[in-house]
Coordinates of C-alpha atoms in Angstrom, one line a residue:
X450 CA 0.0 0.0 0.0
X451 CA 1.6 3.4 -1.2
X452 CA 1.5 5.7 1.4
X453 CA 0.0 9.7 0.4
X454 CA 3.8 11.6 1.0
X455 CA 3.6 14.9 2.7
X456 CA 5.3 18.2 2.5
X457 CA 7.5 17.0 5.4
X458 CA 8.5 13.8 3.7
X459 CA 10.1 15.6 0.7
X460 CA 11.8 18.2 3.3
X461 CA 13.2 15.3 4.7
X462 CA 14.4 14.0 1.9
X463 CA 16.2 17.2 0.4
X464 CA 17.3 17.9 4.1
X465 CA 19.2 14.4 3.6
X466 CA 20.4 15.7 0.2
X467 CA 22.0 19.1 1.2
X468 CA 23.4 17.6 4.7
X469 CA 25.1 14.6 3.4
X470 CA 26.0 16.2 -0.1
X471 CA 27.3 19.0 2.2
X472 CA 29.6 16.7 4.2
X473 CA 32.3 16.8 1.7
X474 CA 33.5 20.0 2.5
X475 CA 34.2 18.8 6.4
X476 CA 35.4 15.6 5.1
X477 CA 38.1 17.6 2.7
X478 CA 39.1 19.5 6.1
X479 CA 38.7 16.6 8.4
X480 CA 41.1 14.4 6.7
X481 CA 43.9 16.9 6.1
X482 CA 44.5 16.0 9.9
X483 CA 43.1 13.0 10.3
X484 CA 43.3 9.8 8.8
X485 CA 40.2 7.9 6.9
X486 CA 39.6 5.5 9.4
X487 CA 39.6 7.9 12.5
X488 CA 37.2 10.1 10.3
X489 CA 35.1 7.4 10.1
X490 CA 34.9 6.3 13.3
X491 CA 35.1 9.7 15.2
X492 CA 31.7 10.4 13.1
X493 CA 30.2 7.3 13.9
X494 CA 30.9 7.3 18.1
X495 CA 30.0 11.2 17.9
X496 CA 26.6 10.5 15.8
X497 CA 26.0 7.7 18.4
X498 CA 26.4 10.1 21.4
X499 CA 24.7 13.2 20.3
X500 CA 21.4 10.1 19.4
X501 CA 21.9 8.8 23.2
X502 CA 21.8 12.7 24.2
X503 CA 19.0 13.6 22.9
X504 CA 16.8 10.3 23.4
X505 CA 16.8 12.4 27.1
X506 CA 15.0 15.5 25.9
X507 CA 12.4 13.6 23.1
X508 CA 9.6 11.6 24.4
X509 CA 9.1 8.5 22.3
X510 CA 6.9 5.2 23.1
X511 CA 8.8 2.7 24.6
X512 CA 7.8 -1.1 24.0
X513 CA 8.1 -4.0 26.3
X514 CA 10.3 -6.1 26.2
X515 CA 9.7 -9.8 24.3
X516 CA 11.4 -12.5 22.7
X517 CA 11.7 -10.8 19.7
X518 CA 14.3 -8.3 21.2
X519 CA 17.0 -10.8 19.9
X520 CA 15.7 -10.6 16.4
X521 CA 15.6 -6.9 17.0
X522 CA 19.2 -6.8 17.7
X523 CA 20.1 -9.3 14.8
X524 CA 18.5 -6.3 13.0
X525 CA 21.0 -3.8 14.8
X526 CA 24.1 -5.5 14.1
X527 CA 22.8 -6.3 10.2
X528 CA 22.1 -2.8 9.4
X529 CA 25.4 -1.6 11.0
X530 CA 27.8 -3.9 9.0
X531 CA 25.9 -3.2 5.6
X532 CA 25.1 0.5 6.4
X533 CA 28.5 1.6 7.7
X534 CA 31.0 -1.1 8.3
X535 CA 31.3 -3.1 5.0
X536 CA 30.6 -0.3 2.9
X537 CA 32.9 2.4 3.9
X538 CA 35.7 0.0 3.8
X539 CA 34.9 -1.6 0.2
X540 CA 34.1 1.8 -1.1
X541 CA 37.8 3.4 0.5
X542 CA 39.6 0.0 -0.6
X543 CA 38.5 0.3 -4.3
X544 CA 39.2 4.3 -4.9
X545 CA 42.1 3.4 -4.5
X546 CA 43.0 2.6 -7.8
X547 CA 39.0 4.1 -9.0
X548 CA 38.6 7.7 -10.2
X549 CA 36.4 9.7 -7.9
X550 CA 34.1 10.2 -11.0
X551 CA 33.5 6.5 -11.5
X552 CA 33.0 6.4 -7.9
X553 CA 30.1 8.7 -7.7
X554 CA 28.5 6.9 -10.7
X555 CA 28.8 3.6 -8.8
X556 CA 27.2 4.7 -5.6
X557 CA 24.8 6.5 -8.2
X558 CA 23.4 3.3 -8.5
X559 CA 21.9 2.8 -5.1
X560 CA 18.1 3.8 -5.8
X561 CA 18.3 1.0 -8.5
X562 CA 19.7 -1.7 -6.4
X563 CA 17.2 -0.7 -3.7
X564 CA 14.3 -1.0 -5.7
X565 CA 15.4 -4.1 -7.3
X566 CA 16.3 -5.5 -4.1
X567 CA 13.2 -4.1 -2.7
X568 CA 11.0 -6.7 -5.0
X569 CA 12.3 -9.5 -2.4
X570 CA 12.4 -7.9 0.6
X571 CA 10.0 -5.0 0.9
X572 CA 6.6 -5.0 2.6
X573 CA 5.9 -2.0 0.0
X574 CA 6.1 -3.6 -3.4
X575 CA 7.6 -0.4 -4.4
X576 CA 8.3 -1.9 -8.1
X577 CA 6.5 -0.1 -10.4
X578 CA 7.0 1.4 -13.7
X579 CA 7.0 5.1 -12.1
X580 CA 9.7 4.8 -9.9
X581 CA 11.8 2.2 -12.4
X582 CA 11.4 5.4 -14.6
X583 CA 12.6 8.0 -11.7
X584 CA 15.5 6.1 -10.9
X585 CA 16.8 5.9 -14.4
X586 CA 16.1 9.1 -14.8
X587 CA 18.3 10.1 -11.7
X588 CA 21.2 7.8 -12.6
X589 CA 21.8 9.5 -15.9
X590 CA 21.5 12.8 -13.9
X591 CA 24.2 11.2 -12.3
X592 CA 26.2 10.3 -15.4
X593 CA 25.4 13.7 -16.9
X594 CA 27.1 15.4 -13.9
X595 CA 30.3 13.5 -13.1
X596 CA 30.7 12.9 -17.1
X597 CA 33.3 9.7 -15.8
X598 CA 36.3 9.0 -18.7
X599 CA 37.3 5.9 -19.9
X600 CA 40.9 6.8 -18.8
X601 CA 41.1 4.9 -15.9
X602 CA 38.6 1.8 -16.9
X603 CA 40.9 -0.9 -17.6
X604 CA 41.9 -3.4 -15.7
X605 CA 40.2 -2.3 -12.3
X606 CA 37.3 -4.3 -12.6
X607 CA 38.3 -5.8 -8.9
X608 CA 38.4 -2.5 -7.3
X609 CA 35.1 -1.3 -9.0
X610 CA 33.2 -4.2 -8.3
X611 CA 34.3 -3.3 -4.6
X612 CA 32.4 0.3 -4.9
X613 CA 29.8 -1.5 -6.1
X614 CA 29.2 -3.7 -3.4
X615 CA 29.6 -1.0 -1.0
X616 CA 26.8 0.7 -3.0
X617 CA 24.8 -2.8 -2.7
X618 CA 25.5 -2.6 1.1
X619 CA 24.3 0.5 1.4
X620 CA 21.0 -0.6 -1.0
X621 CA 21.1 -3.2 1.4
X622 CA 20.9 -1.8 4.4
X623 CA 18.0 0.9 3.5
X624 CA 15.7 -1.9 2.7
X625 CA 16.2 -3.5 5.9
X626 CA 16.3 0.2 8.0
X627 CA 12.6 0.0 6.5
X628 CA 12.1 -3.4 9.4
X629 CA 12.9 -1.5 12.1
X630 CA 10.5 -1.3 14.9
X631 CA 8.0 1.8 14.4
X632 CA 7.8 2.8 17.9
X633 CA 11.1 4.4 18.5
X634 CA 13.4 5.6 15.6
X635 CA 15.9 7.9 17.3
X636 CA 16.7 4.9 19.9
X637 CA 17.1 2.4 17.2
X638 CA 19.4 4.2 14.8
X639 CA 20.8 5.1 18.4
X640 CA 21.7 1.4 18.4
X641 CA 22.7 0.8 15.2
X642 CA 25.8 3.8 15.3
X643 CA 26.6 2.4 18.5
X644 CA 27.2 -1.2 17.2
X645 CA 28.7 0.4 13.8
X646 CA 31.3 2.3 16.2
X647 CA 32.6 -0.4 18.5
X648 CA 34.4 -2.3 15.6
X649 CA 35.5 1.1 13.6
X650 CA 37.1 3.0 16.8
X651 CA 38.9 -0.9 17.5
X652 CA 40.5 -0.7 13.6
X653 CA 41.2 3.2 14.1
X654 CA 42.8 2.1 17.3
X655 CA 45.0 -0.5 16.4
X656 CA 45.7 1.0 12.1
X657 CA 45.9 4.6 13.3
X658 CA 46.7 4.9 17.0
X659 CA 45.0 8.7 17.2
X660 CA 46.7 9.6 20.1
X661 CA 49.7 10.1 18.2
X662 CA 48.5 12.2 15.5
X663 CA 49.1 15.7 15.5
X664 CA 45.5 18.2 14.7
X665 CA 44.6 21.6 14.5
X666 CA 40.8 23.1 15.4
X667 CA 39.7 23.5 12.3
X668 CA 39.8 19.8 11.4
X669 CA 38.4 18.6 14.5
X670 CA 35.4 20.9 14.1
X671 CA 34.7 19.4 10.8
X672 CA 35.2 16.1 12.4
X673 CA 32.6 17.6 15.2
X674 CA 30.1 18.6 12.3
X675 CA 30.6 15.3 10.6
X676 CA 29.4 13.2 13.4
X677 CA 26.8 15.1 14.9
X678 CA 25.3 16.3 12.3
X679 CA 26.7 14.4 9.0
X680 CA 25.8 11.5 11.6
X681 CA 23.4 11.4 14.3
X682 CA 20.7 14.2 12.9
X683 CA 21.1 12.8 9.1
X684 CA 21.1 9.4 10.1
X685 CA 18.3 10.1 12.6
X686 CA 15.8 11.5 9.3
X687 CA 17.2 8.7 6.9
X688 CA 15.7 5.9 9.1
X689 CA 12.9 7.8 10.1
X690 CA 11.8 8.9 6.2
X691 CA 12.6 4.9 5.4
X692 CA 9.9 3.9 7.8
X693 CA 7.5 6.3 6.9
X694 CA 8.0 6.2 2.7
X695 CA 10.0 3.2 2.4
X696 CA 13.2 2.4 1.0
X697 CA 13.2 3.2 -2.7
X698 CA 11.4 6.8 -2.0
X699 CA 14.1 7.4 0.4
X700 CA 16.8 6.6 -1.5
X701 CA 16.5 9.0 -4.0
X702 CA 18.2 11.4 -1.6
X703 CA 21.2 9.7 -2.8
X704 CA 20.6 11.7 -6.5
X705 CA 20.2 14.8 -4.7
X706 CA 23.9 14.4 -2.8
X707 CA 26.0 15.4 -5.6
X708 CA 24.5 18.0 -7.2
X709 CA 24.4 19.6 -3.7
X710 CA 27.9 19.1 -4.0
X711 CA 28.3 21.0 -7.3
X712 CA 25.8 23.9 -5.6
X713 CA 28.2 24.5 -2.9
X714 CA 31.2 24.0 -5.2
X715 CA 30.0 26.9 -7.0
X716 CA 28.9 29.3 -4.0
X717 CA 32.1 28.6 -2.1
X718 CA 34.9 27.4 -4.5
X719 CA 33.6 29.1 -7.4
X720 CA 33.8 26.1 -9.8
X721 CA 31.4 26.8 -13.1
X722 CA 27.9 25.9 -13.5
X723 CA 27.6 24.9 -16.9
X724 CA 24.8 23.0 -19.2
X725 CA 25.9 19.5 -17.8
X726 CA 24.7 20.7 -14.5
X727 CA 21.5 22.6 -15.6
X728 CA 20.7 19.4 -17.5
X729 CA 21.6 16.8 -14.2
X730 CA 19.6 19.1 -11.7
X731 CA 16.7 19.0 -14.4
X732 CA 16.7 14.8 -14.8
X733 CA 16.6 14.4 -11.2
X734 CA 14.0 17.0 -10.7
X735 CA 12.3 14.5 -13.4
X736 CA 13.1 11.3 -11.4
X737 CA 11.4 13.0 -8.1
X738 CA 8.6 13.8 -10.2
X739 CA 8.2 10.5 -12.0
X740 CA 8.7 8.8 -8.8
X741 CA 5.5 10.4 -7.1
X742 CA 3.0 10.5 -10.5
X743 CA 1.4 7.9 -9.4
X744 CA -0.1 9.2 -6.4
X745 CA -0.6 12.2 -7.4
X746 CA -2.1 11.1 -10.4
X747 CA -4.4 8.9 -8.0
X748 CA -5.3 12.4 -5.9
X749 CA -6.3 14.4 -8.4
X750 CA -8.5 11.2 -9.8
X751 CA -10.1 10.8 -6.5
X752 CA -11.3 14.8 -6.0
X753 CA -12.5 14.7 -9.1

């Protein structure tokens, strides 16, 4: 059953957009101190703390507690190795040897792999021809923008099809944040970046040793920014947004990411804003549109 999406539901979803589309520029400052793995995990425990602080100032229906807690849990630790764990390590292994371009397109691909993967494990049966349409329409928005070159396309098949599973962990991951118990969102993403920190601060622990790095106040504000924000509020409206829309509506906020990206690269770095970008912004604007036809289509039938 679709449900009727709101004017809150899409200002979730661009809020998503511009936050985590806006992270780069803390990331680019974060990690001229820090290494990747401390980033990472830094983000994670901070989103996880600033969750458990304010579970203290929102009230939120608590259930009892069953037999199904342990299947609850199982759910936990799932989401956290495909949502943060597995990903961000496949995704960091293959750039190595990946162009960033090629990167984005990969993870570009998430909405598709969601709503394919959502034909097997969505209660929504979000598979329909109007959001098949929206998310090709967004993935050549995609293509459009980056424009990737065939420079760097041979002979790293290995370390793209590592992006690419990171972008199916990640596909993975929202379909199952959609299984997560409607009573209390903030406390169960709460959960999930505390069981997604405990193994990240260990590796940051033993690859890194942080105590040893040298940093400066700028980069450990945009490591602050990252993981409160980037983190625990973004994270916070992702899972919620999943439970109310489901997964494939949801992840559509991964078209809106880059060219938030390009926007701030243009208001801040002054990089040009040419036709391929007029062109992107106008096929995703086309894949949100396409995506909710159907029900508005069905509205406007109904008051008439």
């Amino acid at each position: 059953m679709d449900a009727q999406r709101s004017l809150r539901d899409y200002l979730t979803l661009l809020a998503i957009g511009i936050v985590w589309g806006g992270q780069f520029l803390f990331n680019a400052q974060a990690l001229q101190a820090f290494p990747p793995v401390t980033v990472t995990a830094a983000r994670v425990l901070l989103g996880a703390i600033t969750l458990s602080i304010l579970t203290g100032f929102i009230s939120e229906p608590s259930t009892p507690r069953t037999k199904r807690s342990l299947s609850v849990w199982s759910l936990f630790l799932c989401i956290a190795l495909f949502e943060a764990v597995l990903p961000l390590f496949l995704i960091a292994w293959g750039q190595q040897h990946v162009d960033s371009s090629v990167t984005a397109v990969i993870i570009g691909s998430v909405p598709i792999l969601t709503l394919i993967l959502s034909v097997f494990m969505s209660k929504r049966k979000g598979f329909t021809a109007y959001s098949a349409l929206s998310v090709i329409f967004g993935f050549i928005g995609i293509v459009v923008l980056v424009n990737p070159s065939a420079d760097g396309a041979g002979g790293k098949l290995m370390y793209e099809m590592a992006i690419f599973l990171g972008a199916l962990s990640f596909a993975l991951s929202l379909n199952l944040l959609e299984r997560i118990p409607h009573s209390s969102p903030i406390r169960s993403v709460r959960n999930i970046l505390w069981t997604s920190s405990v193994p990240l601060v260990i590796a940051a622990l033993i690859l890194d040793k942080p105590w040893l790095l040298s940093w400066n106040l700028e980069s450990a504000l945009s490591v602050l920014v990252l993981g409160t924000i980037g983190s625990g509020l973004a994270y916070l409206m992702y899972a919620s947004l999943t439970q109310r829309c489901g997964s494939v509506f949801t992840s559509l906020s991964n078209f809106i990411v880059p060219l938030v990206g390009v926007a701030l690269g243009v208001a801040i770095r002054d990089e040009a804003f040419g036709s391929k970008e007029v062109i992107a912004l106008g096929l995703v604007i086309a894949a949100l549109a396409v995506n909710e036809a159907k029900s508005l289509f069905r509205t406007r039938v109904e008051r008439a």
